[in-house]
Amino acid sequence: MNREWTPRIVAFVCNWCTYAAADLAGTSRMQQPDSVRIVRLMCSGRADPQFVLEAIANGADGVIVAGCHPPSDCHYQEGNYRAFRRFMLLRRVLESMGVEKERFRLEWISASEARKWVEVVRSMTEDLKRLGPLRRDEEGIKVE
Amino acid sequence: MNKLKVAWYWCASCGGCEESFVDLSEELVEFFESADLVFCPVATDFKKEDVERLPDASVDVALINGGIRLSEHEEMVKLLRRKSKIVVAYGTCSSWGGIPGLSNLYNKEEILRAKYLDPPSINNPTHAVPAERTRLTKLGANLELPAFLDSLLPLNAVIDVDYYIPGCPPTPEVFKNALKALISEKLPPKGSIIGASDKSLCDECPLNSTKPEKILLKELKRPHETIADAKKCLLTQGLLCLGPVTRGGCGALCIKAAMQCTGCFGPLDGIADYGGKAISFIGTIMDYSPAEEEELERAYSKIKDWVGVVYKYTLPASKLGGRVRREKTKRQEEAEIDE
Ligand code: SF4
Ligand code: SF4
Ligand code: SF4
């Protein structure tokens, strides 16, 4: 148990902006924590709150939903608007259910903002390290 | 024709589901022409031993309503599972946890404290809280009670369930449809929701023709803040009607009383988490852009208890099941009262 605990973050990102940014961060060999698992969606508007709940139920310590900058970067015009309205509400519900607000982030990251992507992952990882694992020893969800 | 052997058991229930059985009224006569009640603690004096004596798989249908909250419920439904060919979760509590399932936002200790120690209306000088065994010292007697479980569970978290009848409570119409399905030649596939519709409540709502293609709202209204026009889609009037994400089958009962649907018939097929789906739907109707974060926050803060809105009937069956990290508490096994 000497190894430092690394939080697990699941990121639902849109294909056109944030995925491209994360990809660019990788190909430009920017230093970043290995805490993120990326799920690529066509649009942040496709990120269903049910996905976030599923990720948390399966052991994620934090979740990111990220897409193109509003108002006009979205490939599908208003997908990011819907994401914004949904996840502002999901955040409230999660907080009432004991999921601290630092554990969920909605971000706008364009294809060229590799640095912003890295910064989001890094600061969220720090926040989660401070908070510790979301689930401790409840049945069904084992955190190693 | 052999009569159907039916058992009816109640777990953590408000009494509404049992009442809905009586609401079959004249058709109860028909019911008893084709069925015998072999076990039904709400109406007849059967004991657990009577069920134990039945041969395994000798009951045709067990209808079970209410959520699982006590060790007694757990024991009884396991017993009934063994004795029955078909087990049906009757009503929303049994299917998804129902309104009492909102108690999963708290742990056992918090619930017992709120109910037995803190309420201003209770005089409890010995600080008595129900325990599995209580020694009544003055009487020299022991009192035994079932254990209070850590959380409220839907029936399928404890036993295998064949069918679900939704509703809080199911309407007589829904119950009749479900009975028809249960005695038909070809049973519906296991796990089906029976008696209700496959479509959304919005689909069968009499106000549907007044519902525009696209609805965008600046403000959500709580029912006491407005006198609703009963002839116009309630959602367009700012009342958060969950009809679009709720299973139909009730005949739009609430809407006919100018009250928005709060979702008691539960999710449509293919929805894994009702609350998640409801949030997704609400996101499509709020008329705010990402530049208006504060305004949207203000609109959302109009509603004080969002969990109670989006998970009013389904919290225990949701992905998270309730408050994450409800520390498990010790079983309240022993207590002593000197009275
Ligand atoms: S489903 Fe509704 S009517 Fe039936 S027991 Fe639960 S709260 Fe009562
Ligand atoms: S009142 Fe509710 S159920 Fe009826 S049409 Fe409007 S949204 Fe649909
Ligand atoms: S309108 Fe909605 S809340 Fe009312 S009975 Fe029907 S499903 Fe239940």
XYZ file of C-alpha atoms and ligand atoms in Angstrom:
507
model
C 0.000 0.000 0.000
C 2.985 2.335 -0.437
C 2.101 3.281 -3.959
C 0.292 6.590 -4.127
C -3.392 6.222 -4.883
C -4.384 7.478 -8.341
C -7.965 8.534 -8.836
C -9.924 7.168 -11.762
C -11.511 9.763 -14.007
C -13.837 8.930 -16.861
C -14.054 11.632 -19.533
C -16.857 11.789 -22.077
C -15.511 14.006 -24.827
C -16.756 15.097 -28.204
C -15.017 13.907 -31.312
C -14.524 17.291 -32.927
C -13.006 19.432 -30.189
C -11.978 17.895 -26.894
C -10.952 14.522 -28.271
C -8.756 16.291 -30.792
C -7.263 18.353 -27.948
C -6.515 15.261 -25.867
C -5.009 13.624 -28.915
C -2.851 16.641 -29.587
C -1.696 16.626 -25.959
C -0.616 13.022 -26.470
C 1.166 13.502 -29.781
C 2.932 16.596 -28.452
C 4.075 14.501 -25.489
C 2.729 16.839 -22.858
C 3.156 15.561 -19.319
C -0.145 14.493 -17.809
C -1.382 12.182 -15.056
C -2.545 8.727 -16.154
C -5.839 9.050 -14.288
C -8.174 9.507 -17.257
C -10.102 6.997 -19.327
C -11.523 8.701 -22.388
C -14.846 7.787 -23.967
C -15.195 9.451 -27.347
C -18.668 10.574 -28.371
C -19.687 12.367 -31.537
C -20.998 15.313 -29.527
C -21.230 16.492 -25.931
C -24.964 16.585 -26.592
C -24.793 12.797 -26.797
C -23.414 12.570 -23.255
C -26.412 11.200 -21.413
C -26.519 11.838 -17.649
C -27.077 8.077 -17.407
C -23.508 7.545 -18.699
C -22.107 9.653 -15.885
C -24.161 7.795 -13.284
C -23.054 4.482 -14.748
C -19.401 5.528 -14.592
C -19.748 6.544 -10.951
C -21.611 3.353 -10.091
C -18.756 1.374 -11.637
C -16.015 2.979 -9.618
C -15.096 6.307 -11.216
C -13.875 8.832 -8.660
C -14.601 11.715 -10.987
C -16.221 12.363 -14.359
C -15.533 14.972 -17.025
C -17.920 15.883 -19.812
C -16.264 18.121 -22.370
C -17.201 19.545 -25.733
C -16.751 22.435 -28.126
C -16.888 26.049 -26.998
C -20.258 27.720 -27.109
C -21.814 29.580 -28.743
C -20.845 28.419 -32.213
C -18.088 25.778 -32.192
C -20.401 22.773 -31.876
C -20.389 20.617 -34.964
C -24.078 19.902 -34.429
C -25.001 23.481 -33.579
C -26.640 23.089 -30.195
C -25.317 19.859 -28.687
C -23.177 21.785 -26.227
C -26.196 23.880 -25.203
C -28.050 20.754 -24.229
C -25.014 19.378 -22.441
C -24.746 22.630 -20.497
C -28.379 22.553 -19.338
C -28.333 18.867 -18.496
C -25.112 18.770 -16.586
C -25.797 21.896 -14.580
C -28.779 19.960 -13.258
C -27.009 16.629 -12.886
C -24.344 18.384 -10.805
C -27.035 19.501 -8.351
C -28.501 16.027 -8.120
C -25.077 14.456 -7.634
C -24.261 16.885 -4.845
C -27.468 15.997 -3.015
C -26.461 12.381 -3.341
C -23.142 12.908 -1.640
C -20.944 13.265 -4.731
C -18.812 16.361 -4.069
C -18.963 18.984 -6.788
C -15.237 18.673 -7.522
C -15.933 15.180 -8.819
C -17.848 16.347 -11.832
C -16.680 18.833 -14.432
C -18.240 20.258 -17.546
C -15.592 21.870 -19.742
C -15.320 23.508 -23.145
C -12.039 22.626 -24.826
C -11.356 23.295 -28.489
C -9.211 21.147 -30.786
C -6.203 23.421 -30.353
C -6.404 23.663 -26.553
C -4.236 20.678 -25.675
C -2.757 22.682 -22.844
C -6.179 23.382 -21.347
C -7.025 19.677 -21.509
C -3.874 18.782 -19.633
C -4.554 21.496 -17.080
C -8.124 20.251 -16.484
C -6.940 16.674 -15.998
C -4.086 17.736 -13.752
C -6.128 19.990 -11.466
C -8.990 17.536 -11.251
C -6.584 14.746 -10.350
C -5.227 16.960 -7.574
C -8.733 17.706 -6.293
C -9.618 14.021 -6.278
C -6.421 13.062 -4.485
C -7.409 15.473 -1.771
C -10.940 14.043 -1.573
C -9.903 10.401 -1.792
C -11.839 7.548 -3.412
C -15.531 8.164 -3.954
C -16.581 4.748 -2.775
C -14.744 3.176 0.086
C -15.774 -0.309 0.961
C -19.357 -0.630 -0.089
C -20.565 -3.932 -1.358
C -20.302 -4.447 -5.055
C -17.875 -1.648 -5.665
C -14.374 -2.478 -4.622
C -11.737 0.169 -4.851
C -8.274 -1.299 -4.728
C -61.070 -25.329 -14.659
C -58.591 -25.267 -11.857
C -58.607 -22.052 -9.936
C -55.461 -19.947 -9.922
C -53.740 -20.060 -6.541
C -52.742 -16.508 -5.668
C -50.686 -15.247 -2.735
C -50.501 -11.565 -1.844
C -47.865 -10.221 0.482
C -47.050 -6.707 1.633
C -43.612 -5.434 2.545
C -42.884 -1.771 3.391
C -46.161 -0.456 2.075
C -48.427 2.543 2.549
C -51.616 0.527 2.102
C -52.397 2.066 -1.283
C -51.530 -1.044 -3.243
C -53.784 -3.214 -1.061
C -56.505 -0.620 -1.484
C -56.136 -0.834 -5.246
C -57.048 -4.524 -5.028
C -60.292 -3.656 -3.259
C -60.847 -1.026 -5.959
C -61.556 -3.849 -8.389
C -65.006 -3.544 -6.702
C -67.645 -5.612 -8.546
C -64.950 -7.295 -10.511
C -63.621 -8.779 -7.312
C -66.458 -11.301 -7.726
C -65.024 -12.240 -11.113
C -61.552 -12.399 -9.615
C -62.676 -14.889 -6.993
C -64.417 -17.004 -9.619
C -61.080 -17.709 -11.242
C -58.695 -17.418 -8.302
C -58.232 -18.481 -4.700
C -56.253 -16.392 -2.257
C -54.025 -18.841 -0.445
C -52.153 -16.192 1.542
C -53.013 -12.549 2.110
C -52.076 -11.089 5.505
C -53.852 -7.776 4.834
C -57.233 -9.493 4.626
C -57.038 -12.926 6.195
C -55.437 -14.523 9.193
C -52.693 -16.640 7.667
C -49.368 -17.129 9.360
C -45.899 -17.768 8.059
C -46.272 -21.438 9.057
C -49.231 -21.757 6.695
C -47.003 -20.753 3.814
C -44.196 -23.015 5.002
C -46.591 -25.966 4.911
C -47.421 -25.414 1.230
C -45.514 -27.619 -1.213
C -42.796 -25.826 -3.207
C -43.992 -24.209 -6.451
C -47.604 -24.828 -5.518
C -48.716 -21.188 -5.639
C -49.411 -20.042 -9.187
C -48.841 -16.328 -8.712
C -47.400 -14.376 -5.785
C -48.133 -10.659 -5.909
C -45.769 -8.727 -3.665
C -46.113 -5.029 -2.960
C -44.024 -2.559 -0.956
C -40.250 -2.282 -0.727
C -37.890 -4.493 1.287
C -37.033 -2.661 4.497
C -36.981 -5.303 7.262
C -35.370 -8.707 7.666
C -38.921 -10.040 7.924
C -39.692 -8.875 4.378
C -36.552 -10.539 3.137
C -37.445 -13.844 4.795
C -41.025 -13.824 3.621
C -40.306 -13.012 -0.031
C -37.627 -15.686 -0.174
C -40.140 -18.155 1.207
C -42.788 -17.027 -1.275
C -40.306 -17.309 -4.126
C -39.772 -20.935 -3.225
C -43.490 -21.641 -3.005
C -44.516 -19.835 -6.199
C -44.285 -20.451 -9.912
C -44.562 -16.772 -10.803
C -43.548 -13.806 -8.665
C -44.884 -10.376 -9.569
C -43.648 -7.092 -8.139
C -46.917 -5.251 -7.565
C -46.703 -1.469 -7.601
C -43.908 1.025 -7.809
C -42.351 0.415 -4.367
C -41.843 -3.230 -5.115
C -40.638 -2.563 -8.662
C -38.193 0.315 -8.034
C -38.387 1.316 -4.376
C -41.082 3.977 -4.658
C -41.442 7.019 -2.455
C -40.166 5.266 0.719
C -37.021 4.594 -1.328
C -36.070 8.252 -0.913
C -35.004 7.171 2.570
C -31.877 5.849 0.838
C -30.563 9.405 1.022
C -29.910 8.669 4.699
C -28.379 5.831 6.600
C -30.134 3.688 9.145
C -28.918 5.613 12.144
C -30.084 8.935 10.717
C -33.517 7.485 9.958
C -34.019 5.962 13.401
C -32.815 9.152 15.034
C -35.191 11.288 12.957
C -38.113 9.007 13.730
C -37.587 8.032 17.371
C -35.300 10.546 19.044
C -35.582 13.956 17.382
C -39.235 14.525 16.473
C -40.783 17.248 18.645
C -44.041 15.299 18.731
C -42.544 12.281 20.484
C -41.951 11.841 24.190
C -39.254 9.212 24.483
C -37.595 9.617 27.900
C -35.790 6.266 27.762
C -34.438 7.057 24.284
C -35.869 3.780 23.077
C -35.047 2.886 19.471
C -36.323 -0.384 17.997
C -33.790 -3.185 18.406
C -33.841 -6.813 17.400
C -34.051 -7.855 21.057
C -35.208 -5.589 23.820
C -35.098 -6.617 27.452
C -38.030 -5.125 29.347
C -36.484 -5.333 32.795
C -39.511 -4.480 34.921
C -41.704 -6.964 33.095
C -38.895 -9.475 32.955
C -39.714 -10.132 29.322
C -37.963 -9.990 25.968
C -39.341 -8.236 22.947
C -38.146 -9.405 19.538
C -38.451 -7.384 16.371
C -37.234 -7.851 12.794
C -33.975 -6.081 11.907
C -34.152 -2.727 10.129
C -32.036 -3.083 6.974
C -29.358 -0.653 5.820
C -31.406 0.531 2.874
C -34.729 0.039 1.189
C -34.476 -2.429 -1.681
C -36.689 -3.176 -4.640
C -37.961 -6.752 -4.728
C -35.592 -7.857 -7.489
C -32.600 -6.993 -5.320
C -33.618 -9.845 -3.012
C -35.308 -12.468 -5.185
C -35.804 -13.327 -8.822
C -38.849 -11.425 -10.156
C -40.869 -12.568 -13.172
C -43.079 -9.552 -13.860
C -43.687 -5.995 -12.771
C -46.980 -4.135 -12.411
C -46.260 -0.403 -12.217
C -48.152 2.369 -10.480
C -48.371 4.072 -7.124
C -50.707 2.323 -6.809
C -51.566 0.435 -10.009
C -55.039 1.374 -11.218
C -57.771 -1.319 -11.303
C -57.537 -1.152 -15.108
C -53.815 -1.891 -15.020
C -54.325 -4.716 -12.520
C -57.032 -6.270 -14.693
C -54.836 -6.081 -17.793
C -52.004 -7.678 -15.846
C -54.216 -10.513 -14.610
C -55.297 -11.135 -18.186
C -51.670 -11.370 -19.240
C -50.930 -13.775 -16.378
C -53.713 -16.207 -17.265
C -53.234 -16.021 -21.032
C -51.966 -19.020 -22.979
C -48.724 -17.333 -23.895
C -47.044 -15.583 -21.000
C -45.144 -12.367 -21.716
C -41.328 -12.653 -21.691
C -39.800 -12.804 -18.229
C -38.909 -9.417 -16.791
C -41.740 -7.642 -18.634
C -43.783 -4.835 -17.254
C -47.367 -6.010 -17.501
C -50.718 -4.263 -17.417
C -49.433 -0.856 -18.513
C -48.583 0.683 -21.872
C -45.372 0.422 -23.892
C -45.654 4.065 -24.831
C -45.082 7.189 -22.787
C -47.773 8.834 -20.720
C -47.435 11.868 -22.991
C -48.642 9.661 -25.837
C -51.939 8.889 -24.156
C -52.375 12.287 -22.533
C -55.600 14.045 -23.576
C -53.652 17.326 -23.689
C -51.134 16.012 -26.165
C -52.734 17.830 -29.093
C -52.013 21.134 -27.315
C -48.350 20.306 -26.866
C -46.122 22.151 -29.314
C -43.317 20.405 -31.208
C -40.695 22.301 -29.278
C -41.014 23.572 -25.709
C -38.552 26.024 -24.222
C -39.031 27.305 -20.695
C -37.476 30.198 -18.844
C -39.105 29.354 -15.569
C -40.262 26.246 -13.745
C -43.335 26.586 -11.594
C -44.212 24.592 -8.529
C -47.836 23.453 -8.385
C -48.838 25.838 -5.605
C -47.563 28.842 -7.521
C -50.022 28.722 -10.342
C -53.566 27.796 -11.199
C -53.101 25.505 -14.130
C -55.254 25.687 -17.214
C -56.538 22.114 -17.328
C -57.023 22.253 -21.082
C -53.463 23.084 -22.058
C -50.340 20.920 -21.884
C -49.037 21.483 -18.351
C -45.423 21.509 -19.439
C -46.017 24.557 -21.631
C -47.351 26.282 -18.504
C -44.056 25.784 -16.713
C -45.165 22.805 -14.629
C -42.506 20.135 -14.786
C -44.575 17.306 -16.239
C -42.558 14.092 -16.531
C -45.112 12.508 -18.878
C -42.645 12.418 -21.784
C -40.273 10.066 -19.911
C -42.850 8.077 -17.932
C -44.605 4.872 -18.942
C -48.240 5.293 -19.833
C -51.121 3.165 -18.672
C -52.682 5.145 -15.842
C -55.041 6.968 -18.195
C -53.346 10.290 -17.382
C -55.004 10.411 -13.982
C -53.016 13.320 -12.587
C -53.196 15.375 -15.765
C -56.975 15.095 -15.699
C -56.828 16.721 -12.283
C -54.573 19.483 -13.661
C -51.562 18.066 -11.817
C -48.323 17.319 -13.637
C -47.136 13.727 -13.921
C -44.496 13.004 -11.291
C -43.513 9.678 -12.821
C -45.161 6.969 -10.743
C -45.390 4.480 -13.621
C -41.632 4.516 -13.848
C -39.286 4.301 -16.808
C -40.072 3.253 -20.356
C -38.326 0.185 -21.768
C -34.672 0.800 -22.507
C -34.183 3.422 -19.800
C -31.590 2.272 -17.302
C -31.907 5.141 -14.847
C -35.150 7.088 -14.685
C -33.632 10.129 -12.955
C -30.801 10.349 -15.482
C -33.326 10.238 -18.288
C -35.494 12.870 -16.596
C -32.476 15.179 -16.220
C -31.664 14.648 -19.864
C -35.219 15.599 -20.815
C -35.240 18.690 -18.597
C -32.004 19.772 -20.281
C -33.792 19.868 -23.614
C -36.555 22.214 -22.452
C -34.700 24.862 -20.442
C -34.219 27.988 -22.509
C -30.762 29.132 -21.427
C -27.442 29.364 -23.235
C -24.058 28.600 -21.681
C -23.516 32.366 -21.406
C -26.413 32.503 -18.957
C -25.076 30.213 -16.268
C -26.273 32.324 -13.360
C -29.753 32.672 -14.788
C -30.022 28.928 -15.330
C -28.815 28.270 -11.792
C -31.480 30.630 -10.527
C -34.161 28.846 -12.547
C -33.018 25.454 -11.224
C -32.855 26.632 -7.623
C -36.607 27.287 -7.723
C -36.988 23.575 -7.064
C -35.544 22.727 -3.681
C -35.378 18.957 -3.816
C -34.238 17.798 -7.236
C -33.538 14.244 -6.127
C -37.118 14.112 -4.897
C -38.290 15.264 -8.319
C -36.262 13.133 -10.690
C -36.053 10.064 -8.442
C -39.360 10.391 -6.632
C -40.228 6.740 -7.292
C -37.038 5.031 -8.399
C -34.075 5.963 -6.209
C -33.289 2.440 -4.888
C -33.295 1.042 -8.441
C -31.124 3.867 -9.792
C -27.467 3.510 -10.733
C -26.309 4.997 -7.445
C -29.145 3.559 -5.347
C -29.229 6.509 -2.981
C -26.675 8.675 -1.262
C -23.224 7.478 -2.166
C -21.285 6.575 0.957
C -24.013 6.043 3.430
C -21.728 4.642 6.086
C -23.001 1.258 7.158
C -24.112 1.346 10.746
C -24.126 -1.315 13.393
C -27.171 -3.527 13.658
C -29.297 -2.421 16.551
C -29.289 -5.837 18.188
C -29.753 -5.376 21.905
C -31.526 -2.804 23.989
C -32.869 -2.551 27.487
C -35.881 -0.632 28.763
C -36.483 -0.242 32.440
C -40.176 0.561 32.479
S -46.465 1.717 -4.697
Fe -47.460 3.553 -3.866
S -49.453 2.771 -3.246
Fe -48.158 0.981 -3.442
S -47.270 0.653 -1.407
Fe -45.857 1.940 -2.547
S -46.383 4.025 -1.920
Fe -48.124 2.724 -1.438
S -49.358 17.619 -19.892
Fe -47.548 16.315 -19.661
S -48.173 14.319 -20.427
Fe -49.673 15.816 -21.176
S -48.964 16.440 -23.201
Fe -48.118 17.901 -21.735
S -46.102 17.050 -21.206
Fe -47.257 15.393 -22.156
S -50.011 10.867 -14.380
Fe -47.959 10.155 -13.830
S -47.849 10.348 -11.599
Fe -50.027 10.449 -12.195
S -50.780 8.333 -12.028
Fe -50.109 8.643 -14.151
S -47.964 7.953 -14.186
Fe -48.533 8.260 -12.045
